[in-house]
mmCIF file of C-alpha atoms and ligand atoms in Angstrom:
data_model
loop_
_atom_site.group_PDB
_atom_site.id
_atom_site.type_symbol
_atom_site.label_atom_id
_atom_site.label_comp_id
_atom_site.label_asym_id
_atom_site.label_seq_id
_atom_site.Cartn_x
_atom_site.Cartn_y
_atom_site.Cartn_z
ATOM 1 C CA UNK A 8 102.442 93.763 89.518
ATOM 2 C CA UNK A 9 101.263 89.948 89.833
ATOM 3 C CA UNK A 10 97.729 89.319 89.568
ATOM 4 C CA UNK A 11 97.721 88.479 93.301
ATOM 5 C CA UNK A 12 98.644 92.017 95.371
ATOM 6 C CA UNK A 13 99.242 91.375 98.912
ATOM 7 C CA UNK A 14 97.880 93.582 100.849
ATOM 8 C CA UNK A 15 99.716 95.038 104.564
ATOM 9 C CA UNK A 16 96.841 96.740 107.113
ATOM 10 C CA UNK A 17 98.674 99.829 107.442
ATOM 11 C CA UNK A 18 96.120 101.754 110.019
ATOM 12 C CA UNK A 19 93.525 99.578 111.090
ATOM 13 C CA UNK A 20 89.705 99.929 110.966
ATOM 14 C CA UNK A 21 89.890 101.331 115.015
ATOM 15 C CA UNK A 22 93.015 103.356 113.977
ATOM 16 C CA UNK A 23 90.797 104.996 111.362
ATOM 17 C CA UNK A 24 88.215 105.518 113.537
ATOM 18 C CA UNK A 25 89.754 107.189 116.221
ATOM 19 C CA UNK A 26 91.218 109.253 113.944
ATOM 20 C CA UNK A 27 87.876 110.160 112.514
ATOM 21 C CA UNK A 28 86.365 111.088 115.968
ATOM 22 C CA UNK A 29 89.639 113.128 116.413
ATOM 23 C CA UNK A 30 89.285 115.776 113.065
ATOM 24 C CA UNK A 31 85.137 115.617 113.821
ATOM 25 C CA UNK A 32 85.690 117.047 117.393
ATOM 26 C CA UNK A 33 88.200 120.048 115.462
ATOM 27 C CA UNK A 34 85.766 120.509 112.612
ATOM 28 C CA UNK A 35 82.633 120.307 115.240
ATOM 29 C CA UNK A 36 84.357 122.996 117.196
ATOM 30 C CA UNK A 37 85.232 125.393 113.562
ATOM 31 C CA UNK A 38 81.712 124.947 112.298
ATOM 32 C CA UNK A 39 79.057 124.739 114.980
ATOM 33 C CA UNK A 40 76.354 127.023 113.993
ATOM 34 C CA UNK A 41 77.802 127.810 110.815
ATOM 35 C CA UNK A 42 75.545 125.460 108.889
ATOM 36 C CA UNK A 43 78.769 124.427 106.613
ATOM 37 C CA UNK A 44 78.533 122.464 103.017
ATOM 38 C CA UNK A 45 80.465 119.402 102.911
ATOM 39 C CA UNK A 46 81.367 118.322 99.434
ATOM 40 C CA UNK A 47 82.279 114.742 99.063
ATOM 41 C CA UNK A 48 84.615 114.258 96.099
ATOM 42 C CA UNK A 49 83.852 110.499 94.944
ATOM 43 C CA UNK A 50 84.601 108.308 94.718
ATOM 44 C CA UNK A 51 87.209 107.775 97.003
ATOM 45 C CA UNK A 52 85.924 109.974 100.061
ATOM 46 C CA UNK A 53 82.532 108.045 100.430
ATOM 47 C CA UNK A 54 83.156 106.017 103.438
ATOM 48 C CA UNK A 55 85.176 108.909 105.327
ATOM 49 C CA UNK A 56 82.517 111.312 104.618
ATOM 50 C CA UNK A 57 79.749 109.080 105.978
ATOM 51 C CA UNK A 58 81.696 108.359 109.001
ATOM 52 C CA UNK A 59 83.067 111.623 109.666
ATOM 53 C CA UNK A 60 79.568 113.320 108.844
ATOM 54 C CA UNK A 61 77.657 110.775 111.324
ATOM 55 C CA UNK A 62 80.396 112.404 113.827
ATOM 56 C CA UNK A 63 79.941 116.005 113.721
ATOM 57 C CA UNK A 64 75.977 115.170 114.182
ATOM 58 C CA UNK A 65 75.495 118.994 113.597
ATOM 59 C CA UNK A 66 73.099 120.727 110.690
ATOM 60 C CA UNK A 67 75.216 120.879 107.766
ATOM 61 C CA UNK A 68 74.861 119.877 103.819
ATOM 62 C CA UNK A 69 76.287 117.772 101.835
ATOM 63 C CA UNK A 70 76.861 117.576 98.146
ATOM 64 C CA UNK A 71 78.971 115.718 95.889
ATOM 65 C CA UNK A 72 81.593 115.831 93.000
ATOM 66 C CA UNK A 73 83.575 113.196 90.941
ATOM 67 C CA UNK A 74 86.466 114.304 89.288
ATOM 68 C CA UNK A 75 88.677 112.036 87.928
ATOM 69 C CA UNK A 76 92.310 111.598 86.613
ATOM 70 C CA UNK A 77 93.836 107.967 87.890
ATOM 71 C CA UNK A 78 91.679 105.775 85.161
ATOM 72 C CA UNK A 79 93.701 102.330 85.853
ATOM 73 C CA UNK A 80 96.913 104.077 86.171
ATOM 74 C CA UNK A 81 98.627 104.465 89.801
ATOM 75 C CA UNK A 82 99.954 107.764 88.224
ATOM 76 C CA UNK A 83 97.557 110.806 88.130
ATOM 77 C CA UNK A 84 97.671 111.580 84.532
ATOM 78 C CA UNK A 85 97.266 115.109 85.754
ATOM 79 C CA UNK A 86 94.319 115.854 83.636
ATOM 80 C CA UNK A 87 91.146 116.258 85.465
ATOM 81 C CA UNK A 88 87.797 115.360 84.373
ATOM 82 C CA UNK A 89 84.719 116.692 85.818
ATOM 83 C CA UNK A 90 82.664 113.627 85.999
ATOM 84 C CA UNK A 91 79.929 115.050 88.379
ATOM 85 C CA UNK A 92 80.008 118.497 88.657
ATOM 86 C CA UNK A 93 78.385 120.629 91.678
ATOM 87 C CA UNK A 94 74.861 121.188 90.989
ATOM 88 C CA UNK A 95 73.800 123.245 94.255
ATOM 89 C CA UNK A 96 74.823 127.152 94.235
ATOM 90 C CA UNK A 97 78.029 127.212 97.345
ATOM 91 C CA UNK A 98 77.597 131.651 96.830
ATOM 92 C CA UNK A 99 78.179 132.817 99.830
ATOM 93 C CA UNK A 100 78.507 129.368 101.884
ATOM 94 C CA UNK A 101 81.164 127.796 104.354
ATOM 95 C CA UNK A 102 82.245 125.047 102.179
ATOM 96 C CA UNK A 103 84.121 122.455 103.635
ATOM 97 C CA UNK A 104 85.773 119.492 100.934
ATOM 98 C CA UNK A 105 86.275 116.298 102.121
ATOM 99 C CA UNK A 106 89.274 114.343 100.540
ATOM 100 C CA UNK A 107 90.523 110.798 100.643
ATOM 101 C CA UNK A 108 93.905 111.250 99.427
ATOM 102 C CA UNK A 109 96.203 114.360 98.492
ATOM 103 C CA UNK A 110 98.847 112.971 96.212
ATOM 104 C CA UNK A 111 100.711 115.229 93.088
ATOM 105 C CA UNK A 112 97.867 117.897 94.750
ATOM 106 C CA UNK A 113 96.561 117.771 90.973
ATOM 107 C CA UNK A 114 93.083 116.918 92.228
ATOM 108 C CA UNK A 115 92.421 118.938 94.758
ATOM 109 C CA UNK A 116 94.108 121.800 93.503
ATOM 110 C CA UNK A 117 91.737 121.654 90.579
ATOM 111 C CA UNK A 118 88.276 121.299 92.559
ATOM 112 C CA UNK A 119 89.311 124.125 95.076
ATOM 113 C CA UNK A 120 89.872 126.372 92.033
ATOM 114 C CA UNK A 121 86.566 124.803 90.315
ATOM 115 C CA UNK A 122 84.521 125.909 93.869
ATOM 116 C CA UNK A 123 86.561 129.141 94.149
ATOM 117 C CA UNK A 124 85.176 130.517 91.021
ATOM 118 C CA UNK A 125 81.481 129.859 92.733
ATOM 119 C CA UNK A 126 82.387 132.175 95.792
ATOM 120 C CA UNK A 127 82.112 130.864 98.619
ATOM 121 C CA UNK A 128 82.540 132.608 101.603
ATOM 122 C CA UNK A 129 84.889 130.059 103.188
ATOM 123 C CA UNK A 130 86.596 126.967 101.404
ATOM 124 C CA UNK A 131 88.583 124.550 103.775
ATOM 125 C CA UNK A 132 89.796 121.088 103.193
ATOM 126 C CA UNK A 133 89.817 118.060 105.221
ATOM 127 C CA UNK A 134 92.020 115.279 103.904
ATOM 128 C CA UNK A 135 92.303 111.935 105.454
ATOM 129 C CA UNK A 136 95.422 110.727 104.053
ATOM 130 C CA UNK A 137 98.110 113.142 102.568
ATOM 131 C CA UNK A 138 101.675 111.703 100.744
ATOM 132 C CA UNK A 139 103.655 115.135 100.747
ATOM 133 C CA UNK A 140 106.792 113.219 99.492
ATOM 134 C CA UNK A 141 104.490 113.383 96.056
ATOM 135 C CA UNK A 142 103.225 116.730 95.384
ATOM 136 C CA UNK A 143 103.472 118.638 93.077
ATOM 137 C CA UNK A 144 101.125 121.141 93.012
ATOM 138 C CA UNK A 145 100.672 123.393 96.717
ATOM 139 C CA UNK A 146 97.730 122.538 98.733
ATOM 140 C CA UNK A 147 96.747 123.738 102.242
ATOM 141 C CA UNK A 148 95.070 120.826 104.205
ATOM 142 C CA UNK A 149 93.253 122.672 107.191
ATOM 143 C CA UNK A 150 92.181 119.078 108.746
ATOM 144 C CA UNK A 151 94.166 116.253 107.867
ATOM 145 C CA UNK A 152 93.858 112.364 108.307
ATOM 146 C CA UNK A 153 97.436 110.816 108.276
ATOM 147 C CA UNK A 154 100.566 111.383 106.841
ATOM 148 C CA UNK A 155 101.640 108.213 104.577
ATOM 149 C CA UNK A 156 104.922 107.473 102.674
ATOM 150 C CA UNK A 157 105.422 107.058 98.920
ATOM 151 C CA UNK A 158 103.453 103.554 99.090
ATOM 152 C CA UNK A 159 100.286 102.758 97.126
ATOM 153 C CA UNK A 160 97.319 102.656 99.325
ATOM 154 C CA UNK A 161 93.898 101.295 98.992
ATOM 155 C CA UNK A 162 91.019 100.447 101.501
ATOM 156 C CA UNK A 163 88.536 102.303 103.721
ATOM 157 C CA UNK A 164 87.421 104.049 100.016
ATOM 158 C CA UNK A 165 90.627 103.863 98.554
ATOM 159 C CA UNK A 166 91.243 102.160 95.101
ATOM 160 C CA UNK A 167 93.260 100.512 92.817
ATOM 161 C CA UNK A 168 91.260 99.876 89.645
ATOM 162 C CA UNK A 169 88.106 100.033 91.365
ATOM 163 C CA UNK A 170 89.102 97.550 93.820
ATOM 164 C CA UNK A 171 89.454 97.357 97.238
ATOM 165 C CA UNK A 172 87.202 100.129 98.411
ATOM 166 C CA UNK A 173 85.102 98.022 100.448
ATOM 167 C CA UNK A 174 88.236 97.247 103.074
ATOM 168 C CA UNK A 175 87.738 98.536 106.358
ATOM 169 C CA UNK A 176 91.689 99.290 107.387
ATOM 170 C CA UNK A 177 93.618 101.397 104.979
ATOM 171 C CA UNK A 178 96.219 98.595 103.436
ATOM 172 C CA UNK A 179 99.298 99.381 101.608
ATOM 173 C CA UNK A 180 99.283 97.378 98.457
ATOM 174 C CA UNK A 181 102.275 95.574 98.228
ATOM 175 C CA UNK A 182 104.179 93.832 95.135
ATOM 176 C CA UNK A 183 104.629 96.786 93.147
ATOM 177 C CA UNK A 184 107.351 96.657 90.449
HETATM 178 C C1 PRP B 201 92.213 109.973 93.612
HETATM 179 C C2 PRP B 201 91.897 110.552 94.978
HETATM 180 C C3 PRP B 201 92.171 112.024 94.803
HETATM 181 C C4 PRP B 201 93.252 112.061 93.757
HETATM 182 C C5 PRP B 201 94.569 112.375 94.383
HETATM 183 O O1 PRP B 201 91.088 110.102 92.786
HETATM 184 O O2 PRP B 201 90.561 110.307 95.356
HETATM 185 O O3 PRP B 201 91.021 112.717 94.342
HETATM 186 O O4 PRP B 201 93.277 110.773 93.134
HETATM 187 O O5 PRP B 201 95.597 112.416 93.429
HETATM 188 P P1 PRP B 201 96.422 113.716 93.043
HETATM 189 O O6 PRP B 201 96.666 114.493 94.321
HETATM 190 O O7 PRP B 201 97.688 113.161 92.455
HETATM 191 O O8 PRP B 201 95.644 114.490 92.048
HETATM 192 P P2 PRP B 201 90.827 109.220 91.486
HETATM 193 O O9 PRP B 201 91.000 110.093 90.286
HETATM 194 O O10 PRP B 201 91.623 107.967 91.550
HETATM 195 O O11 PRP B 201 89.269 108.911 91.621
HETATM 196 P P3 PRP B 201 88.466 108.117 92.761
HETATM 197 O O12 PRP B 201 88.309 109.050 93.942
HETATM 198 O O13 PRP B 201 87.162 107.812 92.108
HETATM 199 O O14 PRP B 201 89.230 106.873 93.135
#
């Protein structure tokens, strides 16, 4: 890739957002009174968290993992590291994992294994971006963000190398080789 990647808004920052108020109103309706546990697997699902979290505006926790298998590679390298692991007991709990991206399925496959073993008494996921075309592993996304091609995406959370996170729109990032 050159040094420069050009970068092509793929959903834009009010896209995104109505998107957001779209899976809040779902989850809202699944959870009220349930007094759920959103777990934000970081880095990437930071700013969809916060946003979809100041959304539901209902009593819930949240609690946060970091797992990690991309390094500077735009290929998972399909082992999974637990950077942060889950420090609060889910026993019991509706647990509700919030996703940026479900790619090979590696990931996520992983962490819903990882907070299976804890016993929860429910364990959904909410993705906002999902690239079937890539997965290799099966995942069920019970709330899910957009469907995307095989491109490489970044923005709105979203990195490549640590950059571009900060981008409001989701961008695809072009000049791959
Ligand atoms: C990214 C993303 C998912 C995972 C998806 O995480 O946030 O967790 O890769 O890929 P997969 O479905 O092929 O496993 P990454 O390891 O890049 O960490 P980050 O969230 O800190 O960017």
């Amino acid at each position: 890739m050159s040094s420069q990647p050009k970068l092509r808004i793929l959903y834009t920052r009010a896209e995104i957002e109505a998107k957001v108020d779209k899976l809040a109103g779902k989850i809202r309706r699944d959870y009220l009174g349930k007094h759920p546990i959103l777990i934000c697997v970081l880095k990437g699902s930071f700013m969809f968290t916060a946003d979809l979290i100041r959304r539901l505006n209902f009593p819930l926790e949240i609690e946060f993992v970091q797992l990690s298998s991309y390094g500077r590679d735009r290929e998972s390298s399909g082992k999974i590291k637990v950077v942060q692991p889950l420090h609060s007991p889910i026993e019991g709990r509706d647990v509700l994992v919030i996703e940026d991206i479900v790619d090979t399925g590696t990931t996520i496959a992983f962490l819903l294994n990882y907070l299976r073993d804890k016993k929860p008494a429910s364990l959904k996921l909410c993705a906002l971006t999902d690239k079937p075309s890539r997965r290799k592993v099966p995942v069920t996304i019970d709330y899910l963000g957009f469907t995307v091609s095989d491109k490489f995406i970044v923005g709105y959370g979203l990195d490549w190398d640590e950059k571009f996170r900060y981008l409001p729109d989701i961008c695809v990032l072009e000049g791959e080789d």
